[in-house]
Amino acid sequence: MLIVMSNSASQEDVNSVIATIEAHGWQAKPIPGGERMAIGILRNIGPVDPAIFLGMPGVRDAIPVSKPYKLVSREMKKENTRIPLGDGSVVIGGDKLILAAGPCAVESERQALEIACAVKRAGAVLFRAGAFKPRTSPYAFQGLGEKGLQILAKVRQETGLFIVSEATDHEVCDLVEEYADIIQIGTRNMQNYRLLKRAGQAKKPVLLKRGMSATIDEFFMAAEYILSEGNDQVILCERGIRTFATHSRNTLDLNAVPYIQKESHLPVFIDPSHAAGRRDQVIPLARAGAAVGAAGLLIEVHSCPEKAMSDGPQSLLPADFERLVAELRYMNFKI
Amino acid sequence: MLIVMSNSASQEDVNSVIATIEAHGWQAKPIPGGERMAIGILRNIGPVDPAIFLGMPGVRDAIPVSKPYKLVSREMKKENTRIPLGDGSVVIGGDKLILAAGPCAVESERQALEIACAVKRAGAVLFRAGAFKPRTSPYAFQGLGEKGLQILAKVRQETGLFIVSEATDHEVCDLVEEYADIIQIGTRNMQNYRLLKRAGQAKKPVLLKRGMSATIDEFFMAAEYILSEGNDQVILCERGIRTFATHSRNTLDLNAVPYIQKESHLPVFIDPSHAAGRRDQVIPLARAGAAVGAAGLLIEVHSCPEKAMSDGPQSLLPADFERLVAELRYMNFKI
Amino acid sequence: MLIVMSNSASQEDVNSVIATIEAHGWQAKPIPGGERMAIGILRNIGPVDPAIFLGMPGVRDAIPVSKPYKLVSREMKKENTRIPLGDGSVVIGGDKLILAAGPCAVESERQALEIACAVKRAGAVLFRAGAFKPRTSPYAFQGLGEKGLQILAKVRQETGLFIVSEATDHEVCDLVEEYADIIQIGTRNMQNYRLLKRAGQAKKPVLLKRGMSATIDEFFMAAEYILSEGNDQVILCERGIRTFATHSRNTLDLNAVPYIQKESHLPVFIDPSHAAGRRDQVIPLARAGAAVGAAGLLIEVHSCPEKAMSDGPQSLLPADFERLVAELRYMNFKI
Amino acid sequence: MLIVMSNSASQEDVNSVIATIEAHGWQAKPIPGGERMAIGILRNIGPVDPAIFLGMPGVRDAIPVSKPYKLVSREMKKENTRIPLGDGSVVIGGDKLILAAGPCAVESERQALEIACAVKRAGAVLFRAGAFKPRTSPYAFQGLGEKGLQILAKVRQETGLFIVSEATDHEVCDLVEEYADIIQIGTRNMQNYRLLKRAGQAKKPVLLKRGMSATIDEFFMAAEYILSEGNDQVILCERGIRTFATHSRNTLDLNAVPYIQKESHLPVFIDPSHAAGRRDQVIPLARAGAAVGAAGLLIEVHSCPEKAMSDGPQSLLPADFERLVAELRYMNFKI
């Protein structure tokens, strides 16, 4: 934190800022400049709230300098995090573009297996499907619960696909950890701290989705919660942010990918399905997500989207997904 | 939902849309226009996802017409909801401007009582303070828990102030319901459906804060969750939305107040403290919140903000709060 | 600007940053910290682009410290700017709340005079109406041009109201300066630098509207263009920003008012009509704008809104305006 | 426009809406529904402002149904617009990915030729460089003016590259039309209607950049201004929108590309340089822009970015640009 004094600040104002810094147990470092004094804050653990100083007399600005996160930072760990699954034949953050595909929700064994076989054939290595669904309407389908997870375990057994499924709260997390290979934390839960802590104690990797209006710093802090509990197998997933634009459900923020890769060692996935919210934008955005350099793509595929119990309209048909994979191969991505 | 066909749509395209509507169990109503055909959807229960139709051949647009919420709507209930507290001497949504004030977190009995006495003297009728705190950093003060609630009960007993305190998840909600007069649901939990349902079963009023990037429709749908479980004592609270602006922590959306009042019968509060995030904007925004017509204000007050364990920098001093109340009285608000 | 080095930056990286700073003619000030080196930039004239440094090896961040504006800053001038009109009986930035009211566009002498008399009677001291209109559609009414300005001059003569009217480009500015008392620069032209310079050379005050997605720093820089040409009679006008919210045309950013008042000596107006875009939100937002501490309000009033040639739907009727003024008086604003 | 009545609207309310519609010369079409009446508006020319109806008694909502633009719409013209340059060897909107590269501003003949030769060698067919520059600061380099355009003409002559350069107002447009092959209209001028009209009368293609907070409908309406004057050679350029995100200057909105391609016949370019604002994001975003299906890329390249007179920090070095083109070729784009 750098406290910038007004050019008319008195020595008393400066002393008062220094006293406040020291009262918090931090160290104050005055930096005289051409026109005005600035005061650096050192030895703080965790972020300093600028508002502490913004109201003080003679203070013009309070500017965060250091980043609030540590463990997710590339400063802490230079090499990219690689997350091997199973026997290590699939590595997230490795050379290959990871394709995770499947329906929004598990609806039945038959549905799950049919879609799983199709996406596996096309090139997917992960099967994504929800057994517990957070829904906007109280009357909407809420997922099959544990039965859904059992179906997913069967999908893994029959197809060899690894399973990623969402934990909607800390209690559900116990079940998801038991059955799935990767625990997903959804957009609405990015700041559900109790769930984040629970996921940090899990023995399975975690796929953490960015909140709809989260800054990257906030996204990193949510991941920090997981890492600080001891689980460093975290995948970050960009899935679109809320903006003024109305031509899509959200705006996919691809600028975030090179930024995350610069700041952090964690792998990044892209979810074009939720960013678009409508099928006709999914394939172009999936190609863009691969091209920007994401480690993987999370794509909704349903063999009968018009009968899907949730999010059908943004799901690709298996044939669309095949076409997408063909296009990605044509663009020379290793799948 | 209104499906607008392209001017080059074939009869087959139209039939296919009608068939899809009917396959969902809804009724299709073709509306021929000058240049193009539109098709209305009737008899749907709950919202229809536009994306179902956006990908179909010949479809140009799919436009939601009816609102997804029912119980919160003024169409359902014409008169304003009034929420009496205790013996009815305080009525939320009545003639008086309700002032809820207090520290971000309960820190000790002494601190709570000192602040409570000060804000009561100035004109507050509600004491707001958290016993359970959702925090961005895992190392930050997480609240006193049940002990904090016991202190709050004591504050009520000693001062006569009614208590509003946050429930951070469905389990915590049991405790808050027991001790407090109003259960608060925070911004990050606006779409925590399990908590919303639990609050809907409570026998106490609920103060629901708007999510940082929630539309008013989403805000209403969250309230609908509570009402649909049988609890119609809901207060909506606008607390600032996330925008590109950086001169404040959030942007207080006062346009929302007349809109909510038009669409819904529920009372609206304004929280200028969280919208500002810095003390020097709180008093002006509090005045504006009263002037726009809010039923109440939620204001952070701390007798020693620089030592507050959370959100100190946006807290008013008791003397500032007194000045605010004097200004509101000068503006002829009934307090 | 503060350049924050990575904790793994080499001495060579640091030297290279220093060399780059010096190559621009600025002065580098190394600031060793606990974990990492930071380097301050001094003696720069005008803003430094952070991106110059963001790509360099060993650089973690580049953080603007000083503000890019000078003349609009309260550091430059402590006292509030007061702008007297005519013989000084009306002072913008003085003790009274200034009411500027009138139709979106001058349509005829009769229309203008009728509305002017009504708003004058109610308490307005400024008449706002456009003679040159920027319109989204090429087929829409584009204003009466110079004839409109002549009508406005007549309105002043007959009613004693001062006139504010928009200059849509540097050529139109010549005419507006001749006829009006205050030159308005519209939202879409906030960064029309040629127009800003021309307004800076005018002998009349300028009312500058904030761009729809302008930060306050950008808003100040636009005002700086005017002041730097010698015209320090500038009024800043907040009129709503673009956000994700859809319940109003724009979101009125009232947080901006105390921020502007802290940072700058220039008076601030609020335009609730354009922020709302619909009549039913104008009066509540106007009250809020007064309550937050604005120096004046800019309000669209039309005696026959349903026949207005532009922006009728957001115009108040003269009787609504009268009611608003009564409410403001009840709230003890001096008008 | 569809007017949705409240379920408690009286017959009188309905009649009053119908009368208002007819008073505007439009046709009203009542559409009785299950719970409520809706009223369609037919035969309107140009968009209808919802706010006309939003304040009327018994009106619940007013929903735009038809799109405000005509000429840019794919309904008006099914086939993609193709824009041949010169002898037709280069076609924008054809099979090849068009690369437009060059410095932000022309600084000297030597600089321009050096960069032009480098980008031509790498695969660019268009040279982009500004002779007239809109600048945030009054003290910044404002461009070489006509001399800059003469240098650009020389670049074309020596290298065979076609020239795209910005017209900052209607007067400058005369010069740019004379010297350049494509007239660029910048972000800040997207709603400069006088300039749009002038560009609509030009005999050269126009590259129109999206405003920083423009919806796609507004973007289309700006293009409509150009087409309605007779010039149908328009290229739309997405260059990033303003959002809450701070890790990049703007957020590149790639969702817009498939949407524009569905709604309009006009070709779309992507400008990753301005979206990023920092060099390290430009190459990944350029790859993403190609992959999403853009017709072309607009990329800033400078042989000595640290000495560039504007926007140096977001410019690629010629060697970076070469690497980008190699990557694009590896991804099998035809260049």
mmCIF file with all atom_site columns, N, CA and C in Angstrom, chain A residues 193-236:
data_model
loop_
_atom_site.group_PDB
_atom_site.id
_atom_site.type_symbol
_atom_site.label_atom_id
_atom_site.label_alt_id
_atom_site.label_comp_id
_atom_site.label_asym_id
_atom_site.label_entity_id
_atom_site.label_seq_id
_atom_site.pdbx_PDB_ins_code
_atom_site.Cartn_x
_atom_site.Cartn_y
_atom_site.Cartn_z
_atom_site.occupancy
_atom_site.B_iso_or_equiv
_atom_site.pdbx_formal_charge
_atom_site.auth_seq_id
_atom_site.auth_comp_id
_atom_site.auth_asym_id
_atom_site.auth_atom_id
_atom_site.pdbx_PDB_model_num
ATOM 1   N N  . TYR A 1 193 ? -17.162 -19.485 1.275   1.00 0.00 ? 193 TYR A N  1
ATOM 2   C CA . TYR A 1 193 ? -15.871 -19.786 1.911   1.00 0.00 ? 193 TYR A CA 1
ATOM 3   C C  . TYR A 1 193 ? -15.865 -21.136 2.606   1.00 0.00 ? 193 TYR A C  1
ATOM 4   N N  . ARG A 1 194 ? -17.004 -21.523 3.126   1.00 0.00 ? 194 ARG A N  1
ATOM 5   C CA . ARG A 1 194 ? -17.062 -22.815 3.803   1.00 0.00 ? 194 ARG A CA 1
ATOM 6   C C  . ARG A 1 194 ? -16.842 -23.946 2.797   1.00 0.00 ? 194 ARG A C  1
ATOM 7   N N  . LEU A 1 195 ? -17.426 -23.801 1.634   1.00 0.00 ? 195 LEU A N  1
ATOM 8   C CA . LEU A 1 195 ? -17.227 -24.802 0.581   1.00 0.00 ? 195 LEU A CA 1
ATOM 9   C C  . LEU A 1 195 ? -15.775 -24.781 0.091   1.00 0.00 ? 195 LEU A C  1
ATOM 10  N N  . LEU A 1 196 ? -15.218 -23.593 -0.049  1.00 0.00 ? 196 LEU A N  1
ATOM 11  C CA . LEU A 1 196 ? -13.827 -23.486 -0.519  1.00 0.00 ? 196 LEU A CA 1
ATOM 12  C C  . LEU A 1 196 ? -12.885 -24.195 0.453   1.00 0.00 ? 196 LEU A C  1
ATOM 13  N N  . LYS A 1 197 ? -13.113 -23.976 1.738   1.00 0.00 ? 197 LYS A N  1
ATOM 14  C CA . LYS A 1 197 ? -12.254 -24.625 2.734   1.00 0.00 ? 197 LYS A CA 1
ATOM 15  C C  . LYS A 1 197 ? -12.391 -26.145 2.658   1.00 0.00 ? 197 LYS A C  1
ATOM 16  N N  . ARG A 1 198 ? -13.642 -26.603 2.546   1.00 0.00 ? 198 ARG A N  1
ATOM 17  C CA . ARG A 1 198 ? -13.874 -28.042 2.455   1.00 0.00 ? 198 ARG A CA 1
ATOM 18  C C  . ARG A 1 198 ? -13.156 -28.613 1.228   1.00 0.00 ? 198 ARG A C  1
ATOM 19  N N  . ALA A 1 199 ? -13.239 -27.912 0.115   1.00 0.00 ? 199 ALA A N  1
ATOM 20  C CA . ALA A 1 199 ? -12.576 -28.378 -1.106  1.00 0.00 ? 199 ALA A CA 1
ATOM 21  C C  . ALA A 1 199 ? -11.057 -28.365 -0.926  1.00 0.00 ? 199 ALA A C  1
ATOM 22  N N  . GLY A 1 200 ? -10.586 -27.457 -0.110  1.00 0.00 ? 200 GLY A N  1
ATOM 23  C CA . GLY A 1 200 ? -9.157  -27.396 0.157   1.00 0.00 ? 200 GLY A CA 1
ATOM 24  C C  . GLY A 1 200 ? -8.660  -28.593 0.961   1.00 0.00 ? 200 GLY A C  1
ATOM 25  N N  . GLN A 1 201 ? -9.593  -29.263 1.630   1.00 0.00 ? 201 GLN A N  1
ATOM 26  C CA . GLN A 1 201 ? -9.210  -30.454 2.402   1.00 0.00 ? 201 GLN A CA 1
ATOM 27  C C  . GLN A 1 201 ? -9.412  -31.742 1.605   1.00 0.00 ? 201 GLN A C  1
ATOM 28  N N  . ALA A 1 202 ? -9.937  -31.603 0.399   1.00 0.00 ? 202 ALA A N  1
ATOM 29  C CA . ALA A 1 202 ? -10.229 -32.796 -0.409  1.00 0.00 ? 202 ALA A CA 1
ATOM 30  C C  . ALA A 1 202 ? -8.941  -33.374 -0.993  1.00 0.00 ? 202 ALA A C  1
ATOM 31  N N  . LYS A 1 203 ? -9.028  -34.634 -1.341  1.00 0.00 ? 203 LYS A N  1
ATOM 32  C CA . LYS A 1 203 ? -7.875  -35.318 -1.957  1.00 0.00 ? 203 LYS A CA 1
ATOM 33  C C  . LYS A 1 203 ? -8.001  -35.335 -3.477  1.00 0.00 ? 203 LYS A C  1
ATOM 34  N N  . LYS A 1 204 ? -8.942  -34.618 -3.996  1.00 0.00 ? 204 LYS A N  1
ATOM 35  C CA . LYS A 1 204 ? -9.159  -34.600 -5.436  1.00 0.00 ? 204 LYS A CA 1
ATOM 36  C C  . LYS A 1 204 ? -8.924  -33.186 -5.970  1.00 0.00 ? 204 LYS A C  1
ATOM 37  N N  . PRO A 1 205 ? -8.579  -33.068 -7.248  1.00 0.00 ? 205 PRO A N  1
ATOM 38  C CA . PRO A 1 205 ? -8.426  -31.720 -7.829  1.00 0.00 ? 205 PRO A CA 1
ATOM 39  C C  . PRO A 1 205 ? -9.754  -30.966 -7.831  1.00 0.00 ? 205 PRO A C  1
ATOM 40  N N  . VAL A 1 206 ? -9.641  -29.644 -7.873  1.00 0.00 ? 206 VAL A N  1
ATOM 41  C CA . VAL A 1 206 ? -10.819 -28.785 -7.837  1.00 0.00 ? 206 VAL A CA 1
ATOM 42  C C  . VAL A 1 206 ? -10.847 -27.904 -9.077  1.00 0.00 ? 206 VAL A C  1
ATOM 43  N N  . LEU A 1 207 ? -11.984 -27.868 -9.740  1.00 0.00 ? 207 LEU A N  1
ATOM 44  C CA . LEU A 1 207 ? -12.171 -26.935 -10.853 1.00 0.00 ? 207 LEU A CA 1
ATOM 45  C C  . LEU A 1 207 ? -13.020 -25.785 -10.327 1.00 0.00 ? 207 LEU A C  1
ATOM 46  N N  . LEU A 1 208 ? -12.420 -24.603 -10.263 1.00 0.00 ? 208 LEU A N  1
ATOM 47  C CA . LEU A 1 208 ? -13.070 -23.441 -9.650  1.00 0.00 ? 208 LEU A CA 1
ATOM 48  C C  . LEU A 1 208 ? -13.513 -22.466 -10.727 1.00 0.00 ? 208 LEU A C  1
ATOM 49  N N  . LYS A 1 209 ? -14.807 -22.215 -10.799 1.00 0.00 ? 209 LYS A N  1
ATOM 50  C CA . LYS A 1 209 ? -15.303 -21.278 -11.801 1.00 0.00 ? 209 LYS A CA 1
ATOM 51  C C  . LYS A 1 209 ? -15.278 -19.852 -11.278 1.00 0.00 ? 209 LYS A C  1
ATOM 52  N N  . ARG A 1 210 ? -14.958 -18.939 -12.177 1.00 0.00 ? 210 ARG A N  1
ATOM 53  C CA . ARG A 1 210 ? -14.923 -17.525 -11.816 1.00 0.00 ? 210 ARG A CA 1
ATOM 54  C C  . ARG A 1 210 ? -16.332 -16.993 -11.568 1.00 0.00 ? 210 ARG A C  1
ATOM 55  N N  . GLY A 1 211 ? -16.483 -16.201 -10.523 1.00 0.00 ? 211 GLY A N  1
ATOM 56  C CA . GLY A 1 211 ? -17.762 -15.545 -10.268 1.00 0.00 ? 211 GLY A CA 1
ATOM 57  C C  . GLY A 1 211 ? -18.110 -14.582 -11.390 1.00 0.00 ? 211 GLY A C  1
ATOM 58  N N  . MET A 1 212 ? -19.384 -14.341 -11.565 1.00 0.00 ? 212 MET A N  1
ATOM 59  C CA . MET A 1 212 ? -19.860 -13.593 -12.718 1.00 0.00 ? 212 MET A CA 1
ATOM 60  C C  . MET A 1 212 ? -19.351 -12.155 -12.746 1.00 0.00 ? 212 MET A C  1
ATOM 61  N N  . SER A 1 213 ? -19.041 -11.628 -11.566 1.00 0.00 ? 213 SER A N  1
ATOM 62  C CA . SER A 1 213 ? -18.501 -10.273 -11.557 1.00 0.00 ? 213 SER A CA 1
ATOM 63  C C  . SER A 1 213 ? -17.244 -10.205 -10.687 1.00 0.00 ? 213 SER A C  1
ATOM 64  N N  . ALA A 1 214 ? -16.502 -11.291 -10.679 1.00 0.00 ? 214 ALA A N  1
ATOM 65  C CA . ALA A 1 214 ? -15.273 -11.327 -9.873  1.00 0.00 ? 214 ALA A CA 1
ATOM 66  C C  . ALA A 1 214 ? -14.093 -10.767 -10.655 1.00 0.00 ? 214 ALA A C  1
ATOM 67  N N  . THR A 1 215 ? -13.309 -9.937  -9.995  1.00 0.00 ? 215 THR A N  1
ATOM 68  C CA . THR A 1 215 ? -12.036 -9.543  -10.583 1.00 0.00 ? 215 THR A CA 1
ATOM 69  C C  . THR A 1 215 ? -11.089 -10.744 -10.514 1.00 0.00 ? 215 THR A C  1
ATOM 70  N N  . ILE A 1 216 ? -9.997  -10.655 -11.239 1.00 0.00 ? 216 ILE A N  1
ATOM 71  C CA . ILE A 1 216 ? -9.046  -11.771 -11.203 1.00 0.00 ? 216 ILE A CA 1
ATOM 72  C C  . ILE A 1 216 ? -8.420  -11.858 -9.814  1.00 0.00 ? 216 ILE A C  1
ATOM 73  N N  . ASP A 1 217 ? -8.205  -10.727 -9.157  1.00 0.00 ? 217 ASP A N  1
ATOM 74  C CA . ASP A 1 217 ? -7.688  -10.783 -7.789  1.00 0.00 ? 217 ASP A CA 1
ATOM 75  C C  . ASP A 1 217 ? -8.642  -11.549 -6.866  1.00 0.00 ? 217 ASP A C  1
ATOM 76  N N  . GLU A 1 218 ? -9.921  -11.296 -6.992  1.00 0.00 ? 218 GLU A N  1
ATOM 77  C CA . GLU A 1 218 ? -10.896 -12.022 -6.168  1.00 0.00 ? 218 GLU A CA 1
ATOM 78  C C  . GLU A 1 218 ? -10.917 -13.511 -6.525  1.00 0.00 ? 218 GLU A C  1
ATOM 79  N N  . PHE A 1 219 ? -10.774 -13.781 -7.807  1.00 0.00 ? 219 PHE A N  1
ATOM 80  C CA . PHE A 1 219 ? -10.728 -15.174 -8.288  1.00 0.00 ? 219 PHE A CA 1
ATOM 81  C C  . PHE A 1 219 ? -9.515  -15.868 -7.663  1.00 0.00 ? 219 PHE A C  1
ATOM 82  N N  . PHE A 1 220 ? -8.383  -15.205 -7.709  1.00 0.00 ? 220 PHE A N  1
ATOM 83  C CA . PHE A 1 220 ? -7.170  -15.763 -7.101  1.00 0.00 ? 220 PHE A CA 1
ATOM 84  C C  . PHE A 1 220 ? -7.352  -15.968 -5.593  1.00 0.00 ? 220 PHE A C  1
ATOM 85  N N  . MET A 1 221 ? -8.008  -15.014 -4.939  1.00 0.00 ? 221 MET A N  1
ATOM 86  C CA . MET A 1 221 ? -8.194  -15.145 -3.481  1.00 0.00 ? 221 MET A CA 1
ATOM 87  C C  . MET A 1 221 ? -9.076  -16.351 -3.156  1.00 0.00 ? 221 MET A C  1
ATOM 88  N N  . ALA A 1 222 ? -10.062 -16.620 -4.003  1.00 0.00 ? 222 ALA A N  1
ATOM 89  C CA . ALA A 1 222 ? -10.905 -17.802 -3.790  1.00 0.00 ? 222 ALA A CA 1
ATOM 90  C C  . ALA A 1 222 ? -10.057 -19.066 -3.941  1.00 0.00 ? 222 ALA A C  1
ATOM 91  N N  . ALA A 1 223 ? -9.192  -19.086 -4.955  1.00 0.00 ? 223 ALA A N  1
ATOM 92  C CA . ALA A 1 223 ? -8.303  -20.237 -5.123  1.00 0.00 ? 223 ALA A CA 1
ATOM 93  C C  . ALA A 1 223 ? -7.337  -20.348 -3.945  1.00 0.00 ? 223 ALA A C  1
ATOM 94  N N  . GLU A 1 224 ? -6.896  -19.191 -3.454  1.00 0.00 ? 224 GLU A N  1
ATOM 95  C CA . GLU A 1 224 ? -5.984  -19.164 -2.306  1.00 0.00 ? 224 GLU A CA 1
ATOM 96  C C  . GLU A 1 224 ? -6.607  -19.878 -1.103  1.00 0.00 ? 224 GLU A C  1
ATOM 97  N N  . TYR A 1 225 ? -7.909  -19.704 -0.914  1.00 0.00 ? 225 TYR A N  1
ATOM 98  C CA . TYR A 1 225 ? -8.612  -20.421 0.158   1.00 0.00 ? 225 TYR A CA 1
ATOM 99  C C  . TYR A 1 225 ? -8.381  -21.926 0.042   1.00 0.00 ? 225 TYR A C  1
ATOM 100 N N  . ILE A 1 226 ? -8.469  -22.431 -1.190  1.00 0.00 ? 226 ILE A N  1
ATOM 101 C CA . ILE A 1 226 ? -8.309  -23.881 -1.405  1.00 0.00 ? 226 ILE A CA 1
ATOM 102 C C  . ILE A 1 226 ? -6.857  -24.290 -1.172  1.00 0.00 ? 226 ILE A C  1
ATOM 103 N N  . LEU A 1 227 ? -5.937  -23.555 -1.776  1.00 0.00 ? 227 LEU A N  1
ATOM 104 C CA . LEU A 1 227 ? -4.522  -23.903 -1.614  1.00 0.00 ? 227 LEU A CA 1
ATOM 105 C C  . LEU A 1 227 ? -4.089  -23.791 -0.161  1.00 0.00 ? 227 LEU A C  1
ATOM 106 N N  . SER A 1 228 ? -4.626  -22.797 0.542   1.00 0.00 ? 228 SER A N  1
ATOM 107 C CA . SER A 1 228 ? -4.166  -22.583 1.923   1.00 0.00 ? 228 SER A CA 1
ATOM 108 C C  . SER A 1 228 ? -4.595  -23.724 2.838   1.00 0.00 ? 228 SER A C  1
ATOM 109 N N  . GLU A 1 229 ? -5.568  -24.517 2.403   1.00 0.00 ? 229 GLU A N  1
ATOM 110 C CA . GLU A 1 229 ? -5.961  -25.698 3.186   1.00 0.00 ? 229 GLU A CA 1
ATOM 111 C C  . GLU A 1 229 ? -5.151  -26.924 2.792   1.00 0.00 ? 229 GLU A C  1
ATOM 112 N N  . GLY A 1 230 ? -4.274  -26.771 1.808   1.00 0.00 ? 230 GLY A N  1
ATOM 113 C CA . GLY A 1 230 ? -3.393  -27.878 1.482   1.00 0.00 ? 230 GLY A CA 1
ATOM 114 C C  . GLY A 1 230 ? -3.615  -28.537 0.129   1.00 0.00 ? 230 GLY A C  1
ATOM 115 N N  . ASN A 1 231 ? -4.648  -28.123 -0.588  1.00 0.00 ? 231 ASN A N  1
ATOM 116 C CA . ASN A 1 231 ? -4.917  -28.728 -1.890  1.00 0.00 ? 231 ASN A CA 1
ATOM 117 C C  . ASN A 1 231 ? -4.409  -27.805 -2.996  1.00 0.00 ? 231 ASN A C  1
ATOM 118 N N  . ASP A 1 232 ? -3.336  -28.210 -3.668  1.00 0.00 ? 232 ASP A N  1
ATOM 119 C CA . ASP A 1 232 ? -2.789  -27.314 -4.691  1.00 0.00 ? 232 ASP A CA 1
ATOM 120 C C  . ASP A 1 232 ? -3.150  -27.770 -6.098  1.00 0.00 ? 232 ASP A C  1
ATOM 121 N N  . GLN A 1 233 ? -4.094  -28.684 -6.208  1.00 0.00 ? 233 GLN A N  1
ATOM 122 C CA . GLN A 1 233 ? -4.546  -29.174 -7.512  1.00 0.00 ? 233 GLN A CA 1
ATOM 123 C C  . GLN A 1 233 ? -5.786  -28.388 -7.930  1.00 0.00 ? 233 GLN A C  1
ATOM 124 N N  . VAL A 1 234 ? -5.573  -27.160 -8.337  1.00 0.00 ? 234 VAL A N  1
ATOM 125 C CA . VAL A 1 234 ? -6.707  -26.296 -8.666  1.00 0.00 ? 234 VAL A CA 1
ATOM 126 C C  . VAL A 1 234 ? -6.655  -25.894 -10.136 1.00 0.00 ? 234 VAL A C  1
ATOM 127 N N  . ILE A 1 235 ? -7.794  -26.005 -10.793 1.00 0.00 ? 235 ILE A N  1
ATOM 128 C CA . ILE A 1 235 ? -7.956  -25.531 -12.173 1.00 0.00 ? 235 ILE A CA 1
ATOM 129 C C  . ILE A 1 235 ? -8.876  -24.325 -12.126 1.00 0.00 ? 235 ILE A C  1
ATOM 130 N N  . LEU A 1 236 ? -8.455  -23.238 -12.747 1.00 0.00 ? 236 LEU A N  1
ATOM 131 C CA . LEU A 1 236 ? -9.297  -22.038 -12.803 1.00 0.00 ? 236 LEU A CA 1
ATOM 132 C C  . LEU A 1 236 ? -10.120 -22.078 -14.088 1.00 0.00 ? 236 LEU A C  1
#
